[in-house]
């Protein structure tokens, strides 16, 4: 069989168009980022404007300025844009009725993904940076969200006060201290400028406390959230140090989660001394001491 | 407190995960106009004062919303005030409003509570990474999960109790057209849900909602001609400190004191017998049995048995949260007032599909902070 021949062939010619009084004005207005429809004989506003309506009746010549926003009345999704398409990524061809217009125009919506497209969705014109007086002065339409971003950014200094500072300085030396309530004698960790029981500062003389105690209760955090510093899952619990009457809260580790239990005797696992500062973060976590569990009644008043 | 106070108008929004269709002011106006219409009032001109409540500003990121809401709520030229007691705020807001009637200061007070959770992140707001300490607390669930564990241990409660409450409240929610969650779930499905804060499962937590609720409270004179007003028979607010040594967080003293105080005003000696229905603040399902005990519906340690025996279902002896409660709808700031409003709806006989037959006396309850703030009211179809 003889070979079938083929050769590329390009027809190219720079045609011109006479746009007429209506389309011409419409395109010229686009240069100034102005959208103009035209009033039809029956009172409707046609956009884009035409010299005649779909019945062939002449339009009135009265131009009506429209807002650059509208509503999608129908669409089809384009997964693989062609070189001549207005966008180089997947987009929607949509019928868009501008606010104040009675007819829809075809244009592209840059919605990102098909799921974001919906009949009835609100869209806004994205203008081209450089005007050409063609329909390409409208690059495409962008979805309008009724939501705006309003970030808040507040900057504070945290000044922990006299009693808390004393406690934090002790932590920097690897020690726990508490303060005794002047009225009830109960021991608060940290010492307080005012105890909830008396309203008075704890006694001036602070009490040294060991880094051992009882895990009274706990939770395993498995939920991630914005701003979280630790990676779930992790366990934090209430630990009443031996000799104290209020719990402190810290991580519990060094043992599989399912073996952690209420009443477990625990001890602080300190970070290396060179990492210590004025913070409870000097302690990595509390871990089991291996001693027998405390009986429930011995810590039930701390729950 | 010499004047009688009646609830004459109740309105709430459709609650949902995100009410993107309305602004904050629009959300409130939706509830407000429904309450006005229910009260037979035409405009804000018939209102003497406005009392609003919402959760801490960090939850929405709007500082002092009462300032910009004044004109949205027709409060220009009138008193407007905001109440602020964390999660219990909806309850204490209604109580401040009722006191303006009971003291004879005003004839009609509009009270509203709201939250647009979709505009912020309460979990983030509740879990700050403060200097000098590790960031441990992970939202409200992180705070309350250890207390729930302690309740279960202290009273050897049946481990399914929390799941049973979740199934029940979601079934109730199906009967409430305003509820955010409309979920039909089996016990097996609830039990199979992932654990977020051990022992709390995802299915045992409340949703995050956008929503608002409004009530028109009126003096006896202003309540004339109103069909089935709900009469306020008692109100109480109690508070306790968070970090007091030997504080019982499972059965807080402030909650017990608040209940005692409100029952005394309403002449209630046996709440289980004398209260027909209760709307109580249960953001995590295990709080139903905990509050049943705190509120005196059950002896200490027996609350979970009431739940497990099905006594708290709609149609049973002591219906709890027939609206579906916080487990179905949680616009935080509004959640407490929704309890108060649902209690009033019940005694007005206007609760629709979730109406408790013949309900005459109802309790509305809210709590907040680390179980520090309590607010309660008892409403009745009968005048005090």
PDB file of N, CA and C in Angstrom, chain A residues 146-147 152 158-160 164 168 186-188 192 196-197 217-230 234 236 245-246 249-251 262 278-281 283 296 299-303, chain B residues 18 20-21 58 61 116 119 121 123-124 127 129-139 141-143 145-147 149-150 153-154 195-200 241 243-250:
ATOM      1  N   UNK A 146     -19.140  34.994  51.650  1.00  0.00           N
ATOM      2  CA  UNK A 146     -19.708  35.981  52.566  1.00  0.00           C
ATOM      3  C   UNK A 146     -18.840  36.154  53.806  1.00  0.00           C
ATOM      4  N   UNK A 147     -17.721  35.433  53.843  1.00  0.00           N
ATOM      5  CA  UNK A 147     -16.843  35.447  55.012  1.00  0.00           C
ATOM      6  C   UNK A 147     -15.624  36.306  54.699  1.00  0.00           C
ATOM      7  N   UNK A 152      -6.841  38.584  64.730  1.00  0.00           N
ATOM      8  CA  UNK A 152      -6.549  39.365  65.923  1.00  0.00           C
ATOM      9  C   UNK A 152      -5.168  38.947  66.399  1.00  0.00           C
ATOM     10  N   UNK A 158       3.539  38.240  80.359  1.00  0.00           N
ATOM     11  CA  UNK A 158       2.986  37.513  81.499  1.00  0.00           C
ATOM     12  C   UNK A 158       3.899  37.777  82.688  1.00  0.00           C
ATOM     13  N   UNK A 159       3.350  38.396  83.718  1.00  0.00           N
ATOM     14  CA  UNK A 159       4.113  38.652  84.948  1.00  0.00           C
ATOM     15  C   UNK A 159       3.502  37.795  86.041  1.00  0.00           C
ATOM     16  N   UNK A 160       4.172  36.721  86.416  1.00  0.00           N
ATOM     17  CA  UNK A 160       3.512  35.752  87.288  1.00  0.00           C
ATOM     18  C   UNK A 160       3.345  36.221  88.734  1.00  0.00           C
ATOM     19  N   UNK A 164       4.241  33.133  92.588  1.00  0.00           N
ATOM     20  CA  UNK A 164       4.487  32.246  91.453  1.00  0.00           C
ATOM     21  C   UNK A 164       5.951  32.343  91.018  1.00  0.00           C
ATOM     22  N   UNK A 168       8.684  29.433  90.549  1.00  0.00           N
ATOM     23  CA  UNK A 168       9.388  29.193  89.285  1.00  0.00           C
ATOM     24  C   UNK A 168      10.904  29.217  89.487  1.00  0.00           C
ATOM     25  N   UNK A 186      -3.887  24.147 104.777  1.00  0.00           N
ATOM     26  CA  UNK A 186      -3.679  23.325 103.582  1.00  0.00           C
ATOM     27  C   UNK A 186      -2.539  23.894 102.728  1.00  0.00           C
ATOM     28  N   UNK A 187      -1.865  22.986 102.035  1.00  0.00           N
ATOM     29  CA  UNK A 187      -0.654  23.383 101.316  1.00  0.00           C
ATOM     30  C   UNK A 187      -0.955  23.578  99.822  1.00  0.00           C
ATOM     31  N   UNK A 188      -0.705  24.797  99.351  1.00  0.00           N
ATOM     32  CA  UNK A 188      -0.941  25.151  97.948  1.00  0.00           C
ATOM     33  C   UNK A 188       0.364  25.098  97.160  1.00  0.00           C
ATOM     34  N   UNK A 192       0.496  31.000  97.159  1.00  0.00           N
ATOM     35  CA  UNK A 192      -0.485  31.942  96.597  1.00  0.00           C
ATOM     36  C   UNK A 192      -0.396  33.313  97.245  1.00  0.00           C
ATOM     37  N   UNK A 196      -7.886  30.585  97.871  1.00  0.00           N
ATOM     38  CA  UNK A 196      -9.339  30.662  97.693  1.00  0.00           C
ATOM     39  C   UNK A 196     -10.083  30.447  99.005  1.00  0.00           C
ATOM     40  N   UNK A 197      -9.407  29.869  99.992  1.00  0.00           N
ATOM     41  CA  UNK A 197     -10.086  29.585 101.256  1.00  0.00           C
ATOM     42  C   UNK A 197     -10.100  30.778 102.200  1.00  0.00           C
ATOM     43  N   UNK A 217      -6.187  11.662  88.802  1.00  0.00           N
ATOM     44  CA  UNK A 217      -6.998  11.332  87.629  1.00  0.00           C
ATOM     45  C   UNK A 217      -6.300  11.893  86.394  1.00  0.00           C
ATOM     46  N   UNK A 218      -6.749  11.493  85.213  1.00  0.00           N
ATOM     47  CA  UNK A 218      -5.999  11.829  83.993  1.00  0.00           C
ATOM     48  C   UNK A 218      -6.879  11.632  82.768  1.00  0.00           C
ATOM     49  N   UNK A 219      -6.366  12.081  81.629  1.00  0.00           N
ATOM     50  CA  UNK A 219      -7.014  11.779  80.356  1.00  0.00           C
ATOM     51  C   UNK A 219      -5.941  11.489  79.313  1.00  0.00           C
ATOM     52  N   UNK A 220      -6.321  10.717  78.314  1.00  0.00           N
ATOM     53  CA  UNK A 220      -5.446  10.508  77.162  1.00  0.00           C
ATOM     54  C   UNK A 220      -5.974  11.423  76.063  1.00  0.00           C
ATOM     55  N   UNK A 221      -5.185  12.433  75.704  1.00  0.00           N
ATOM     56  CA  UNK A 221      -5.619  13.369  74.660  1.00  0.00           C
ATOM     57  C   UNK A 221      -5.292  12.769  73.303  1.00  0.00           C
ATOM     58  N   UNK A 222      -6.307  12.568  72.504  1.00  0.00           N
ATOM     59  CA  UNK A 222      -6.104  11.987  71.171  1.00  0.00           C
ATOM     60  C   UNK A 222      -6.534  12.943  70.070  1.00  0.00           C
ATOM     61  N   UNK A 223      -6.997  14.138  70.453  1.00  0.00           N
ATOM     62  CA  UNK A 223      -7.562  15.071  69.471  1.00  0.00           C
ATOM     63  C   UNK A 223      -6.523  16.134  69.109  1.00  0.00           C
ATOM     64  N   UNK A 224      -6.266  16.343  67.826  1.00  0.00           N
ATOM     65  CA  UNK A 224      -5.390  17.447  67.434  1.00  0.00           C
ATOM     66  C   UNK A 224      -6.175  18.761  67.398  1.00  0.00           C
ATOM     67  N   UNK A 225      -5.519  19.886  67.609  1.00  0.00           N
ATOM     68  CA  UNK A 225      -6.215  21.180  67.510  1.00  0.00           C
ATOM     69  C   UNK A 225      -5.212  22.264  67.151  1.00  0.00           C
ATOM     70  N   UNK A 226      -5.755  23.389  66.687  1.00  0.00           N
ATOM     71  CA  UNK A 226      -4.925  24.509  66.246  1.00  0.00           C
ATOM     72  C   UNK A 226      -4.132  25.074  67.426  1.00  0.00           C
ATOM     73  N   UNK A 227      -2.833  25.256  67.235  1.00  0.00           N
ATOM     74  CA  UNK A 227      -2.007  25.833  68.286  1.00  0.00           C
ATOM     75  C   UNK A 227      -1.436  24.810  69.244  1.00  0.00           C
ATOM     76  N   UNK A 228      -1.717  23.526  69.000  1.00  0.00           N
ATOM     77  CA  UNK A 228      -1.262  22.474  69.906  1.00  0.00           C
ATOM     78  C   UNK A 228       0.246  22.277  69.770  1.00  0.00           C
ATOM     79  N   UNK A 229       0.955  22.222  70.909  1.00  0.00           N
ATOM     80  CA  UNK A 229       2.409  22.076  70.870  1.00  0.00           C
ATOM     81  C   UNK A 229       2.829  20.613  70.926  1.00  0.00           C
ATOM     82  N   UNK A 230       2.042  19.792  71.598  1.00  0.00           N
ATOM     83  CA  UNK A 230       2.369  18.373  71.715  1.00  0.00           C
ATOM     84  C   UNK A 230       1.664  17.597  70.610  1.00  0.00           C
ATOM     85  N   UNK A 234      -1.268  11.885  73.993  1.00  0.00           N
ATOM     86  CA  UNK A 234      -0.439  12.072  75.191  1.00  0.00           C
ATOM     87  C   UNK A 234      -1.364  12.060  76.404  1.00  0.00           C
ATOM     88  N   UNK A 236      -2.236  13.597  80.114  1.00  0.00           N
ATOM     89  CA  UNK A 236      -1.946  14.538  81.192  1.00  0.00           C
ATOM     90  C   UNK A 236      -2.885  14.251  82.341  1.00  0.00           C
ATOM     91  N   UNK A 245      -1.934  19.838  99.085  1.00  0.00           N
ATOM     92  CA  UNK A 245      -3.393  19.676  99.139  1.00  0.00           C
ATOM     93  C   UNK A 245      -4.092  20.071  97.858  1.00  0.00           C
ATOM     94  N   UNK A 246      -3.332  20.502  96.850  1.00  0.00           N
ATOM     95  CA  UNK A 246      -3.919  20.764  95.532  1.00  0.00           C
ATOM     96  C   UNK A 246      -3.055  20.072  94.484  1.00  0.00           C
ATOM     97  N   UNK A 249      -0.695  19.932  87.343  1.00  0.00           N
ATOM     98  CA  UNK A 249      -1.062  19.177  86.149  1.00  0.00           C
ATOM     99  C   UNK A 249       0.177  18.980  85.285  1.00  0.00           C
ATOM    100  N   UNK A 250       0.374  17.768  84.822  1.00  0.00           N
ATOM    101  CA  UNK A 250       1.530  17.513  83.965  1.00  0.00           C
ATOM    102  C   UNK A 250       1.304  16.259  83.129  1.00  0.00           C
ATOM    103  N   UNK A 251       2.252  16.036  82.230  1.00  0.00           N
ATOM    104  CA  UNK A 251       2.204  14.830  81.395  1.00  0.00           C
ATOM    105  C   UNK A 251       2.595  13.614  82.213  1.00  0.00           C
ATOM    106  N   UNK A 262      -5.573   5.616  87.987  1.00  0.00           N
ATOM    107  CA  UNK A 262      -5.790   6.518  89.111  1.00  0.00           C
ATOM    108  C   UNK A 262      -5.121   5.911  90.345  1.00  0.00           C
ATOM    109  N   UNK A 278      13.087  28.858  84.447  1.00  0.00           N
ATOM    110  CA  UNK A 278      12.024  29.133  85.412  1.00  0.00           C
ATOM    111  C   UNK A 278      10.689  28.671  84.835  1.00  0.00           C
ATOM    112  N   UNK A 279      10.534  27.364  84.702  1.00  0.00           N
ATOM    113  CA  UNK A 279       9.307  26.817  84.101  1.00  0.00           C
ATOM    114  C   UNK A 279       9.072  25.379  84.547  1.00  0.00           C
ATOM    115  N   UNK A 280       7.812  25.023  84.594  1.00  0.00           N
ATOM    116  CA  UNK A 280       7.436  23.643  84.908  1.00  0.00           C
ATOM    117  C   UNK A 280       7.854  22.709  83.775  1.00  0.00           C
ATOM    118  N   UNK A 281       8.226  23.291  82.646  1.00  0.00           N
ATOM    119  CA  UNK A 281       8.687  22.467  81.526  1.00  0.00           C
ATOM    120  C   UNK A 281      10.062  21.844  81.797  1.00  0.00           C
ATOM    121  N   UNK A 283      10.416  19.730  83.829  1.00  0.00           N
ATOM    122  CA  UNK A 283      10.034  18.328  83.988  1.00  0.00           C
ATOM    123  C   UNK A 283       9.442  17.861  82.671  1.00  0.00           C
ATOM    124  N   UNK A 296      -7.845   4.515  97.135  1.00  0.00           N
ATOM    125  CA  UNK A 296      -8.735   5.556  96.609  1.00  0.00           C
ATOM    126  C   UNK A 296      -9.070   6.610  97.666  1.00  0.00           C
ATOM    127  N   UNK A 299      -6.906   9.777  98.293  1.00  0.00           N
ATOM    128  CA  UNK A 299      -6.855  10.944  97.389  1.00  0.00           C
ATOM    129  C   UNK A 299      -8.241  11.364  96.884  1.00  0.00           C
ATOM    130  N   UNK A 300      -9.291  10.727  97.403  1.00  0.00           N
ATOM    131  CA  UNK A 300     -10.649  11.012  96.898  1.00  0.00           C
ATOM    132  C   UNK A 300     -11.049  12.478  97.091  1.00  0.00           C
ATOM    133  N   UNK A 301     -10.464  13.120  98.135  1.00  0.00           N
ATOM    134  CA  UNK A 301     -10.837  14.526  98.379  1.00  0.00           C
ATOM    135  C   UNK A 301     -10.172  15.477  97.388  1.00  0.00           C
ATOM    136  N   UNK A 302      -9.297  14.970  96.551  1.00  0.00           N
ATOM    137  CA  UNK A 302      -8.611  15.837  95.573  1.00  0.00           C
ATOM    138  C   UNK A 302      -9.257  15.758  94.194  1.00  0.00           C
ATOM    139  N   UNK A 303     -10.418  15.080  94.077  1.00  0.00           N
ATOM    140  CA  UNK A 303     -11.025  14.899  92.744  1.00  0.00           C
ATOM    141  C   UNK A 303     -12.055  15.989  92.460  1.00  0.00           C
TER     142      UNK A 303
ATOM    143  N   UNK B  18     -22.573  26.129  60.670  1.00  0.00           N
ATOM    144  CA  UNK B  18     -22.111  27.417  60.189  1.00  0.00           C
ATOM    145  C   UNK B  18     -23.274  28.177  59.565  1.00  0.00           C
ATOM    146  N   UNK B  20     -23.431  30.789  57.694  1.00  0.00           N
ATOM    147  CA  UNK B  20     -22.726  31.760  56.845  1.00  0.00           C
ATOM    148  C   UNK B  20     -23.687  32.739  56.190  1.00  0.00           C
ATOM    149  N   UNK B  21     -24.976  32.383  56.206  1.00  0.00           N
ATOM    150  CA  UNK B  21     -25.947  33.230  55.514  1.00  0.00           C
ATOM    151  C   UNK B  21     -26.282  34.499  56.280  1.00  0.00           C
ATOM    152  N   UNK B  58     -12.832  35.821  73.535  1.00  0.00           N
ATOM    153  CA  UNK B  58     -11.873  35.026  72.748  1.00  0.00           C
ATOM    154  C   UNK B  58     -12.575  33.986  71.874  1.00  0.00           C
ATOM    155  N   UNK B  61     -13.797  36.303  69.104  1.00  0.00           N
ATOM    156  CA  UNK B  61     -12.867  37.333  68.681  1.00  0.00           C
ATOM    157  C   UNK B  61     -13.546  38.669  68.469  1.00  0.00           C
ATOM    158  N   UNK B 116     -21.469  32.432  67.522  1.00  0.00           N
ATOM    159  CA  UNK B 116     -21.231  32.036  66.142  1.00  0.00           C
ATOM    160  C   UNK B 116     -19.891  31.314  66.148  1.00  0.00           C
ATOM    161  N   UNK B 119     -17.069  31.271  63.428  1.00  0.00           N
ATOM    162  CA  UNK B 119     -16.174  32.387  63.147  1.00  0.00           C
ATOM    163  C   UNK B 119     -14.884  32.289  63.944  1.00  0.00           C
ATOM    164  N   UNK B 121     -12.579  29.532  66.999  1.00  0.00           N
ATOM    165  CA  UNK B 121     -12.148  28.190  67.347  1.00  0.00           C
ATOM    166  C   UNK B 121     -12.058  28.125  68.871  1.00  0.00           C
ATOM    167  N   UNK B 123     -11.796  25.629  70.797  1.00  0.00           N
ATOM    168  CA  UNK B 123     -10.753  24.690  71.237  1.00  0.00           C
ATOM    169  C   UNK B 123      -9.422  25.430  71.379  1.00  0.00           C
ATOM    170  N   UNK B 124      -9.123  26.260  70.393  1.00  0.00           N
ATOM    171  CA  UNK B 124      -7.905  27.078  70.452  1.00  0.00           C
ATOM    172  C   UNK B 124      -7.982  28.065  71.615  1.00  0.00           C
ATOM    173  N   UNK B 127      -7.233  26.604  75.001  1.00  0.00           N
ATOM    174  CA  UNK B 127      -5.998  25.826  75.174  1.00  0.00           C
ATOM    175  C   UNK B 127      -4.765  26.699  74.986  1.00  0.00           C
ATOM    176  N   UNK B 129      -1.167  28.465  75.192  1.00  0.00           N
ATOM    177  CA  UNK B 129       0.192  28.052  75.551  1.00  0.00           C
ATOM    178  C   UNK B 129       0.820  29.206  76.318  1.00  0.00           C
ATOM    179  N   UNK B 130       0.611  29.223  77.625  1.00  0.00           N
ATOM    180  CA  UNK B 130       1.036  30.336  78.478  1.00  0.00           C
ATOM    181  C   UNK B 130       2.495  30.123  78.886  1.00  0.00           C
ATOM    182  N   UNK B 131       3.277  31.219  79.023  1.00  0.00           N
ATOM    183  CA  UNK B 131       4.666  31.037  79.458  1.00  0.00           C
ATOM    184  C   UNK B 131       4.767  30.364  80.831  1.00  0.00           C
ATOM    185  N   UNK B 132       5.912  29.776  81.096  1.00  0.00           N
ATOM    186  CA  UNK B 132       6.281  29.171  82.386  1.00  0.00           C
ATOM    187  C   UNK B 132       5.643  27.816  82.659  1.00  0.00           C
ATOM    188  N   UNK B 133       4.864  27.288  81.720  1.00  0.00           N
ATOM    189  CA  UNK B 133       4.258  25.981  81.974  1.00  0.00           C
ATOM    190  C   UNK B 133       4.019  25.247  80.666  1.00  0.00           C
ATOM    191  N   UNK B 134       3.990  23.910  80.752  1.00  0.00           N
ATOM    192  CA  UNK B 134       3.693  23.166  79.524  1.00  0.00           C
ATOM    193  C   UNK B 134       2.246  23.393  79.106  1.00  0.00           C
ATOM    194  N   UNK B 135       1.981  23.347  77.808  1.00  0.00           N
ATOM    195  CA  UNK B 135       0.604  23.456  77.305  1.00  0.00           C
ATOM    196  C   UNK B 135      -0.036  22.086  77.420  1.00  0.00           C
ATOM    197  N   UNK B 136      -0.920  21.942  78.373  1.00  0.00           N
ATOM    198  CA  UNK B 136      -1.477  20.620  78.643  1.00  0.00           C
ATOM    199  C   UNK B 136      -2.942  20.523  78.278  1.00  0.00           C
ATOM    200  N   UNK B 137      -3.705  21.531  78.733  1.00  0.00           N
ATOM    201  CA  UNK B 137      -5.155  21.424  78.561  1.00  0.00           C
ATOM    202  C   UNK B 137      -5.497  21.481  77.082  1.00  0.00           C
ATOM    203  N   UNK B 138      -6.361  20.555  76.663  1.00  0.00           N
ATOM    204  CA  UNK B 138      -6.767  20.468  75.262  1.00  0.00           C
ATOM    205  C   UNK B 138      -8.265  20.683  75.196  1.00  0.00           C
ATOM    206  N   UNK B 139      -8.687  21.929  75.279  1.00  0.00           N
ATOM    207  CA  UNK B 139     -10.102  22.251  75.174  1.00  0.00           C
ATOM    208  C   UNK B 139     -10.880  21.837  76.413  1.00  0.00           C
ATOM    209  N   UNK B 141     -12.963  19.409  76.714  1.00  0.00           N
ATOM    210  CA  UNK B 141     -12.928  17.957  76.912  1.00  0.00           C
ATOM    211  C   UNK B 141     -11.701  17.539  77.704  1.00  0.00           C
ATOM    212  N   UNK B 142     -10.580  18.209  77.440  1.00  0.00           N
ATOM    213  CA  UNK B 142      -9.363  17.903  78.172  1.00  0.00           C
ATOM    214  C   UNK B 142      -9.504  18.215  79.648  1.00  0.00           C
ATOM    215  N   UNK B 143     -10.241  19.277  79.946  1.00  0.00           N
ATOM    216  CA  UNK B 143     -10.455  19.646  81.347  1.00  0.00           C
ATOM    217  C   UNK B 143     -11.416  18.680  82.033  1.00  0.00           C
ATOM    218  N   UNK B 145     -12.544  15.555  81.006  1.00  0.00           N
ATOM    219  CA  UNK B 145     -12.362  14.097  80.912  1.00  0.00           C
ATOM    220  C   UNK B 145     -11.832  13.493  82.217  1.00  0.00           C
ATOM    221  N   UNK B 146     -10.817  14.110  82.863  1.00  0.00           N
ATOM    222  CA  UNK B 146     -10.348  13.520  84.130  1.00  0.00           C
ATOM    223  C   UNK B 146     -11.443  13.496  85.203  1.00  0.00           C
ATOM    224  N   UNK B 147     -12.348  14.478  85.169  1.00  0.00           N
ATOM    225  CA  UNK B 147     -13.432  14.507  86.164  1.00  0.00           C
ATOM    226  C   UNK B 147     -14.418  13.378  85.894  1.00  0.00           C
ATOM    227  N   UNK B 149     -13.680  10.554  84.427  1.00  0.00           N
ATOM    228  CA  UNK B 149     -12.993   9.331  84.878  1.00  0.00           C
ATOM    229  C   UNK B 149     -13.156   9.167  86.390  1.00  0.00           C
ATOM    230  N   UNK B 150     -13.004  10.277  87.121  1.00  0.00           N
ATOM    231  CA  UNK B 150     -13.105  10.229  88.577  1.00  0.00           C
ATOM    232  C   UNK B 150     -14.535   9.881  89.019  1.00  0.00           C
ATOM    233  N   UNK B 153     -15.048   6.167  88.540  1.00  0.00           N
ATOM    234  CA  UNK B 153     -14.312   5.417  89.563  1.00  0.00           C
ATOM    235  C   UNK B 153     -14.986   5.540  90.928  1.00  0.00           C
ATOM    236  N   UNK B 154     -15.406   6.758  91.259  1.00  0.00           N
ATOM    237  CA  UNK B 154     -15.959   6.983  92.597  1.00  0.00           C
ATOM    238  C   UNK B 154     -17.242   6.174  92.802  1.00  0.00           C
ATOM    239  N   UNK B 195     -12.115   7.690  70.443  1.00  0.00           N
ATOM    240  CA  UNK B 195     -11.968   8.380  71.725  1.00  0.00           C
ATOM    241  C   UNK B 195     -11.135   9.640  71.493  1.00  0.00           C
ATOM    242  N   UNK B 196     -11.649  10.781  71.953  1.00  0.00           N
ATOM    243  CA  UNK B 196     -10.917  12.042  71.794  1.00  0.00           C
ATOM    244  C   UNK B 196     -10.089  12.356  73.029  1.00  0.00           C
ATOM    245  N   UNK B 197     -10.771  12.317  74.165  1.00  0.00           N
ATOM    246  CA  UNK B 197     -10.110  12.555  75.444  1.00  0.00           C
ATOM    247  C   UNK B 197     -10.544  11.390  76.333  1.00  0.00           C
ATOM    248  N   UNK B 198      -9.770  10.373  76.380  1.00  0.00           N
ATOM    249  CA  UNK B 198     -10.136   9.178  77.146  1.00  0.00           C
ATOM    250  C   UNK B 198     -10.629   9.578  78.538  1.00  0.00           C
ATOM    251  N   UNK B 199     -11.815   9.216  79.013  1.00  0.00           N
ATOM    252  CA  UNK B 199     -12.747   8.251  78.425  1.00  0.00           C
ATOM    253  C   UNK B 199     -13.840   8.855  77.525  1.00  0.00           C
ATOM    254  N   UNK B 200     -13.687  10.087  77.032  1.00  0.00           N
ATOM    255  CA  UNK B 200     -14.760  10.696  76.241  1.00  0.00           C
ATOM    256  C   UNK B 200     -14.594  10.348  74.761  1.00  0.00           C
ATOM    257  N   UNK B 241     -14.721  28.836  93.604  1.00  0.00           N
ATOM    258  CA  UNK B 241     -13.385  29.060  93.048  1.00  0.00           C
ATOM    259  C   UNK B 241     -12.886  27.792  92.361  1.00  0.00           C
ATOM    260  N   UNK B 243      -9.593  26.620  91.979  1.00  0.00           N
ATOM    261  CA  UNK B 243      -8.453  25.852  92.492  1.00  0.00           C
ATOM    262  C   UNK B 243      -8.407  25.854  94.022  1.00  0.00           C
ATOM    263  N   UNK B 244      -9.550  25.617  94.641  1.00  0.00           N
ATOM    264  CA  UNK B 244      -9.564  25.516  96.104  1.00  0.00           C
ATOM    265  C   UNK B 244      -9.141  24.108  96.492  1.00  0.00           C
ATOM    266  N   UNK B 245      -8.305  24.019  97.502  1.00  0.00           N
ATOM    267  CA  UNK B 245      -7.871  22.702  97.983  1.00  0.00           C
ATOM    268  C   UNK B 245      -9.094  21.906  98.452  1.00  0.00           C
ATOM    269  N   UNK B 246      -9.088  20.630  98.133  1.00  0.00           N
ATOM    270  CA  UNK B 246     -10.156  19.697  98.543  1.00  0.00           C
ATOM    271  C   UNK B 246     -11.504  20.062  97.930  1.00  0.00           C
ATOM    272  N   UNK B 247     -11.490  20.783  96.819  1.00  0.00           N
ATOM    273  CA  UNK B 247     -12.738  21.104  96.123  1.00  0.00           C
ATOM    274  C   UNK B 247     -13.257  19.849  95.425  1.00  0.00           C
ATOM    275  N   UNK B 248     -14.544  19.587  95.571  1.00  0.00           N
ATOM    276  CA  UNK B 248     -15.161  18.441  94.893  1.00  0.00           C
ATOM    277  C   UNK B 248     -15.669  18.901  93.533  1.00  0.00           C
ATOM    278  N   UNK B 249     -14.946  18.544  92.497  1.00  0.00           N
ATOM    279  CA  UNK B 249     -15.327  19.011  91.153  1.00  0.00           C
ATOM    280  C   UNK B 249     -16.341  18.084  90.500  1.00  0.00           C
ATOM    281  N   UNK B 250     -16.517  16.905  91.060  1.00  0.00           N
ATOM    282  CA  UNK B 250     -17.468  15.954  90.480  1.00  0.00           C
ATOM    283  C   UNK B 250     -18.891  16.322  90.906  1.00  0.00           C
TER     284      UNK B 250
END
